[in-house]
Tab-separated table of C-alpha atoms in Angstrom:
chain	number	residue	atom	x	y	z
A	1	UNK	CA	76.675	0.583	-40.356
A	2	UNK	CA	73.414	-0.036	-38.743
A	3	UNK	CA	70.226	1.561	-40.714
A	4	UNK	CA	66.767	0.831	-40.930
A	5	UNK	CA	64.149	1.938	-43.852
A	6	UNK	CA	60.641	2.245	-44.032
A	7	UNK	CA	59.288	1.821	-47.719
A	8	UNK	CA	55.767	3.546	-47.502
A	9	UNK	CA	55.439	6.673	-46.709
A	10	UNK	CA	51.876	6.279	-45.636
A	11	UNK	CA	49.408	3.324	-45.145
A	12	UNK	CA	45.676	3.849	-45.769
A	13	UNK	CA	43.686	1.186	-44.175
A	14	UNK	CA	40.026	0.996	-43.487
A	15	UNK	CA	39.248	0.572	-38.955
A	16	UNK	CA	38.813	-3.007	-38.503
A	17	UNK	CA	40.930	-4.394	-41.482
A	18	UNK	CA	44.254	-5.361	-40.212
A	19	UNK	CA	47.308	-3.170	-40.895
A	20	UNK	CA	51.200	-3.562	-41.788
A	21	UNK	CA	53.576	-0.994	-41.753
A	22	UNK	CA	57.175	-2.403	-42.820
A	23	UNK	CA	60.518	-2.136	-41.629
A	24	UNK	CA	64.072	-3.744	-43.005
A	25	UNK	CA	67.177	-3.671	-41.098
A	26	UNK	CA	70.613	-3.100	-41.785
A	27	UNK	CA	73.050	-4.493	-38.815
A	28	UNK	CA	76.349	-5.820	-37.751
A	29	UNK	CA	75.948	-8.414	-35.116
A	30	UNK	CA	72.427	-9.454	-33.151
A	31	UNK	CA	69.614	-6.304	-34.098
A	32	UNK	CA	68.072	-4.786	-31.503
A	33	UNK	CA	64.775	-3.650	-32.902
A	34	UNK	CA	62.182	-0.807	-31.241
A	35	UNK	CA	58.927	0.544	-32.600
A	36	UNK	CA	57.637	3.748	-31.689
A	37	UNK	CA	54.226	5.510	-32.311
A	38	UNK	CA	54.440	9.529	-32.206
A	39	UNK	CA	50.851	11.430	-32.122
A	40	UNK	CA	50.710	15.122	-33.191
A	41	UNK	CA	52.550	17.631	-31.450
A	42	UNK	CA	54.068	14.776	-28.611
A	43	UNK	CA	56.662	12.931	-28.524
A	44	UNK	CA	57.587	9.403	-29.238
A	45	UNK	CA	55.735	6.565	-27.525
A	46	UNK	CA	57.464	3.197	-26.813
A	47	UNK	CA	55.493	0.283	-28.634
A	48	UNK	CA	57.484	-3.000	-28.507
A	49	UNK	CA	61.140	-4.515	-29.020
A	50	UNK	CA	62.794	-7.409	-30.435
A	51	UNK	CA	65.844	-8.401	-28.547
A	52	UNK	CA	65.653	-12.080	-28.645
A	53	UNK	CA	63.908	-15.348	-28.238
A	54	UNK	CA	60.152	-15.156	-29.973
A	55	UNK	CA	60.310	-13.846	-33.309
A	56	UNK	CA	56.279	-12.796	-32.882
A	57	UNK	CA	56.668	-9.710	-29.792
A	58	UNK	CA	53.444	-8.587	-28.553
A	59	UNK	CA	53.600	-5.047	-27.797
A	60	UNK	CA	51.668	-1.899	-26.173
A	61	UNK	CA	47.897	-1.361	-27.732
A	62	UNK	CA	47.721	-4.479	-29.862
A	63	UNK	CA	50.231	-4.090	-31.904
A	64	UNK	CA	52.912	-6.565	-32.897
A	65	UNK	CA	55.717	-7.425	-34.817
A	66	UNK	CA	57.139	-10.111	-36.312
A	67	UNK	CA	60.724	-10.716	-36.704
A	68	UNK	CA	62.270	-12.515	-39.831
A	69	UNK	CA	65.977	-12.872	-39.992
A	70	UNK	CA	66.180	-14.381	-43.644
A	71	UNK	CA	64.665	-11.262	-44.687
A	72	UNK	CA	66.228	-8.745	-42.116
A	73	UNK	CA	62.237	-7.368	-41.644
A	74	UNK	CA	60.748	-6.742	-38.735
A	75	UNK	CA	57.219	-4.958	-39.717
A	76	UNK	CA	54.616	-3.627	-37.249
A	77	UNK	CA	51.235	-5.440	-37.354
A	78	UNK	CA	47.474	-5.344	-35.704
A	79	UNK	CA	44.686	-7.525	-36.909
A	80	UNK	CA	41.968	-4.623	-36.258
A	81	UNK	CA	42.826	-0.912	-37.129
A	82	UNK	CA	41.083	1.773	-34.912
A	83	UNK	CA	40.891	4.905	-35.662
A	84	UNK	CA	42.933	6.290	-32.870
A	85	UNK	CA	45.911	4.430	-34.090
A	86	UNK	CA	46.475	6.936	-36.860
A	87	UNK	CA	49.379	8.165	-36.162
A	88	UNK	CA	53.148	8.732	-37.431
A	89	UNK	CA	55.275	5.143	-36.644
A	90	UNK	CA	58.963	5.126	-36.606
A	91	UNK	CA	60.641	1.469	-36.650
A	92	UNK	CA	64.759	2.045	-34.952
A	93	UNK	CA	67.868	0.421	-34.472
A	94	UNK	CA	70.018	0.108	-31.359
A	95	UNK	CA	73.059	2.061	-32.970
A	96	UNK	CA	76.585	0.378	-32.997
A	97	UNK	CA	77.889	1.019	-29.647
A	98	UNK	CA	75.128	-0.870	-27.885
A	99	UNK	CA	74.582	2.109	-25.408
A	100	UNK	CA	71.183	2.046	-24.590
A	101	UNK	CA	70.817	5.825	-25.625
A	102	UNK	CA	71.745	6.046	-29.491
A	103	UNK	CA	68.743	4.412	-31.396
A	104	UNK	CA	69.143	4.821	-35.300
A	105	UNK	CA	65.519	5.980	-36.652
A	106	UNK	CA	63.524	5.059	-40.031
A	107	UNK	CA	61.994	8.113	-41.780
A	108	UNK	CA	58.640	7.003	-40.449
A	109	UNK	CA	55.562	5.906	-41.594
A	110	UNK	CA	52.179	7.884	-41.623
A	111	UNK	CA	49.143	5.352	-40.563
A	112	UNK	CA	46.046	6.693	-41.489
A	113	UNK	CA	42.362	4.715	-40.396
A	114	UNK	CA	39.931	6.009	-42.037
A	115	UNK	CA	36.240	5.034	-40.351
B	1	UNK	CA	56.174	7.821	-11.588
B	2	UNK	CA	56.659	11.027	-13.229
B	3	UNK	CA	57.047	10.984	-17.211
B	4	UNK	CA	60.399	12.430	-18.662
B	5	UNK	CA	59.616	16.707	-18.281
B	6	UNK	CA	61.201	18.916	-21.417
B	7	UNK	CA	61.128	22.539	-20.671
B	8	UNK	CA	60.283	24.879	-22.382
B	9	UNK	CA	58.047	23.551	-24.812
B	10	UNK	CA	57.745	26.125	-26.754
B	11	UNK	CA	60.354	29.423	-27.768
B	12	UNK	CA	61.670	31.379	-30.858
B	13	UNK	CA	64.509	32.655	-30.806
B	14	UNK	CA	66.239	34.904	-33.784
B	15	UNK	CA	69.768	33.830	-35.295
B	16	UNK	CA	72.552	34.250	-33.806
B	17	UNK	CA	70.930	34.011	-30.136
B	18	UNK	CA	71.655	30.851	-28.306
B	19	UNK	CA	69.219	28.146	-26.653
B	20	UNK	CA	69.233	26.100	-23.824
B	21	UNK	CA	66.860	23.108	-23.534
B	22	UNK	CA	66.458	21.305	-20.131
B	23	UNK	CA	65.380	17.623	-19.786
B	24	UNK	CA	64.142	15.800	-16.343
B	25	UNK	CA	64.279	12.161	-17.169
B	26	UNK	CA	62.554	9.576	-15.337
B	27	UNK	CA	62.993	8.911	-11.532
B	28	UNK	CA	66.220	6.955	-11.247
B	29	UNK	CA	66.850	6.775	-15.128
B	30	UNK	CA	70.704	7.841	-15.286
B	31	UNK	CA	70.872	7.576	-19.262
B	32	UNK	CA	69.467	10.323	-20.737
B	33	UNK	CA	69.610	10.729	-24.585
B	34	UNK	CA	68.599	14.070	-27.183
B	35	UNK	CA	67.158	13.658	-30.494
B	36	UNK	CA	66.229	16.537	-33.232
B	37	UNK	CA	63.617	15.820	-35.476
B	38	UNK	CA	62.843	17.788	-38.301
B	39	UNK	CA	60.417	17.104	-41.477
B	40	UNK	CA	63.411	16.344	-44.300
B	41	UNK	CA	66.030	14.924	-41.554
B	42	UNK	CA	63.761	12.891	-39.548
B	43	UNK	CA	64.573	12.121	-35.961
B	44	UNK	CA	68.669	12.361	-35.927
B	45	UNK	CA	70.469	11.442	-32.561
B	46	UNK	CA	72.433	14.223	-31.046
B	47	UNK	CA	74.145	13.133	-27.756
B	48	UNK	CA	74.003	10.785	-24.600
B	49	UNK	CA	74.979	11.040	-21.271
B	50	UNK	CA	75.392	8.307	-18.836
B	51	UNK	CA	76.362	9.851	-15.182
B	52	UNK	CA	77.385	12.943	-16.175
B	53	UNK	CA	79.723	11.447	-19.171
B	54	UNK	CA	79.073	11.910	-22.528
B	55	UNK	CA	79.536	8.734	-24.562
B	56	UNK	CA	78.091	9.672	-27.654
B	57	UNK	CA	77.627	12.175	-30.032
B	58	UNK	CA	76.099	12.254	-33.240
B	59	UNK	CA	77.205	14.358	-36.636
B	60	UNK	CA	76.020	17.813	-35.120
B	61	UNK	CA	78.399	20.729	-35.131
B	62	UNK	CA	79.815	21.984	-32.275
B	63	UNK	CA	77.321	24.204	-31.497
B	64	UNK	CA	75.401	21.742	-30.568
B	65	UNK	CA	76.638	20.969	-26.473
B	66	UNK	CA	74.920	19.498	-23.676
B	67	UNK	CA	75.962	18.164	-20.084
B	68	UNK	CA	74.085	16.373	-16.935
B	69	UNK	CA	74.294	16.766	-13.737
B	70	UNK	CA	74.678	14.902	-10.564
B	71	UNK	CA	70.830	14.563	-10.380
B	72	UNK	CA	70.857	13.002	-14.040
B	73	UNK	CA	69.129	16.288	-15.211
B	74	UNK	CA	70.445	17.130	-19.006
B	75	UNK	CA	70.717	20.604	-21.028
B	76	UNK	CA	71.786	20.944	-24.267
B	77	UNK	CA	72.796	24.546	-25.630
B	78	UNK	CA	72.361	25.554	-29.109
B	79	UNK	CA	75.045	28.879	-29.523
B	80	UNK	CA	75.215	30.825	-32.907
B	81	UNK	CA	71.451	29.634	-34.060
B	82	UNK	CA	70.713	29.486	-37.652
B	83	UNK	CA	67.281	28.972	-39.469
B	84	UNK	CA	68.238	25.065	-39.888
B	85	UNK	CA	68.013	24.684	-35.975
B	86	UNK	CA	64.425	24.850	-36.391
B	87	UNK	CA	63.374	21.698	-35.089
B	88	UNK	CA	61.400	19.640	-32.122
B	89	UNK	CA	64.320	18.298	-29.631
B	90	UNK	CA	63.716	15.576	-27.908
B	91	UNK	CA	64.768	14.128	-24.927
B	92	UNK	CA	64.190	10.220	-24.182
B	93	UNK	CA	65.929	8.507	-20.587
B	94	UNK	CA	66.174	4.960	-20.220
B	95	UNK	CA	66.895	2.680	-16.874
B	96	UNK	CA	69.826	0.319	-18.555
B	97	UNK	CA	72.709	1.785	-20.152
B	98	UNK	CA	73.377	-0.641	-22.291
B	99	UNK	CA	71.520	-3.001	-25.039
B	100	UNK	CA	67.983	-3.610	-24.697
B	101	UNK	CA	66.536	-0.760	-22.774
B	102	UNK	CA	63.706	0.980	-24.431
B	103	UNK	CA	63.571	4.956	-24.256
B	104	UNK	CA	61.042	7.098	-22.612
B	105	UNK	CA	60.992	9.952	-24.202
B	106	UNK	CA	59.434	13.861	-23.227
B	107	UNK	CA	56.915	15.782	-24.946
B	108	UNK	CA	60.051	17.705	-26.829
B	109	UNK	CA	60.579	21.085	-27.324
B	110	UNK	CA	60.010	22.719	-30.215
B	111	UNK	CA	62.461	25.877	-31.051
B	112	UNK	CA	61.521	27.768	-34.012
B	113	UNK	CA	64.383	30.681	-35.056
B	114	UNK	CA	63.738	33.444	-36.861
């Protein structure tokens, strides 16, 4: 079955130090990877995707994320945190029919940049 | 181009009532996709539509029912509402139907029963 998990809970970084936020994968056949960013009271926010080719994918706002099969990670990354990114993160899964419409969600991640 | 609309954004109901939640997904977006999210569950997938065909649904009961129309417009109904319904439902539309489309998804609305 197709799953993803998100170890932390939250990340506490300082604005301007870089930040991870980490993501495994659990899939059958080629993962289809999404990251999405969800401010309070809105909903989600599309960031970036791993489909294929690059395992580096530049995203939305300067975030990326690297890809790494061996490990079955694909964590969320920015070399400079802002303050503005704090946010809650959510890594997902294309789900096992391949539909476009059934992503499988982490429990999320709460980012918070502290000045 | 319009964003994906959710409407209403805001009600409370009391048990036993039912809901209905209405979605307006992106100009030409025919997949159209409802999520509930809730603080212990997280964001669970409820159902997708693809030209007025449902093809999939996730572990809700069957109280849980939506449709779309010709116009790729999507309601879901909640019937028989219990406290455990409380919850922001969101709606997401995306322009592929299969594989590597990324979701747009509305503002949600949040239903809180009493």
């Amino acid at each position: 079955a197709q799953s993803v998990a998100q170890p932390e809970d939250q990340v506490n970084v300082a604005e301007g130090n870089p930040l991870t936020v980490k993501c495994t994968y659990s899939v059958s056949g080629n993962p289809y990877l999404f990251w999405y960013v969800q401010y309070p009271n809105r909903g989600l926010q599309f960031l970036l995707k791993y489909i294929t080719g690059d395992n580096l994918v530049k995203g939305s706002y300067g975030f990326e994320a690297e890809f790494n099969k061996s490990q079955t990670s694909f964590h969320l990354k920015k070399p400079s945190a802002l303050v503005s990114d704090s946010a809650l993160y959510f890594c997902a899964v294309r789900g096992p029919s391949g539909n476009t419409g059934k992503l499988i969600f982490g429990q999320g991640t709460t980012l918070q940049v502290k000045p | 181009k319009a964003g994906v609309t959710q409407t209403p954004r805001y009600l409370i109901k009391t048990r036993g009532q039912q809901v209905t939640l209405s979605c307006s997904p992106i100009s030409g977006h025919r997949s159209v996709s409802w999520y509930q999210q809730t603080p212990g569950q997280g964001l669970q997938f409820l159902f997708e539509y693809f030209s007025e065909t449902q093809r999939n649904k996730g572990n809700f009961p069957g109280r849980f029912s939506g449709r779309q129309f010709s116009n790729s417009r999507s309601e879901m109904n909640v019937s028989t509402l219990e406290l455990g319904d409380s919850a922001l439902y969101l709606c997401a539309s995306s322009s592929t139907s299969v594989g590597n489309g990324e979701l747009f998804f509305g503002e949600g609305s949040r239903l809180t029963v009493l």
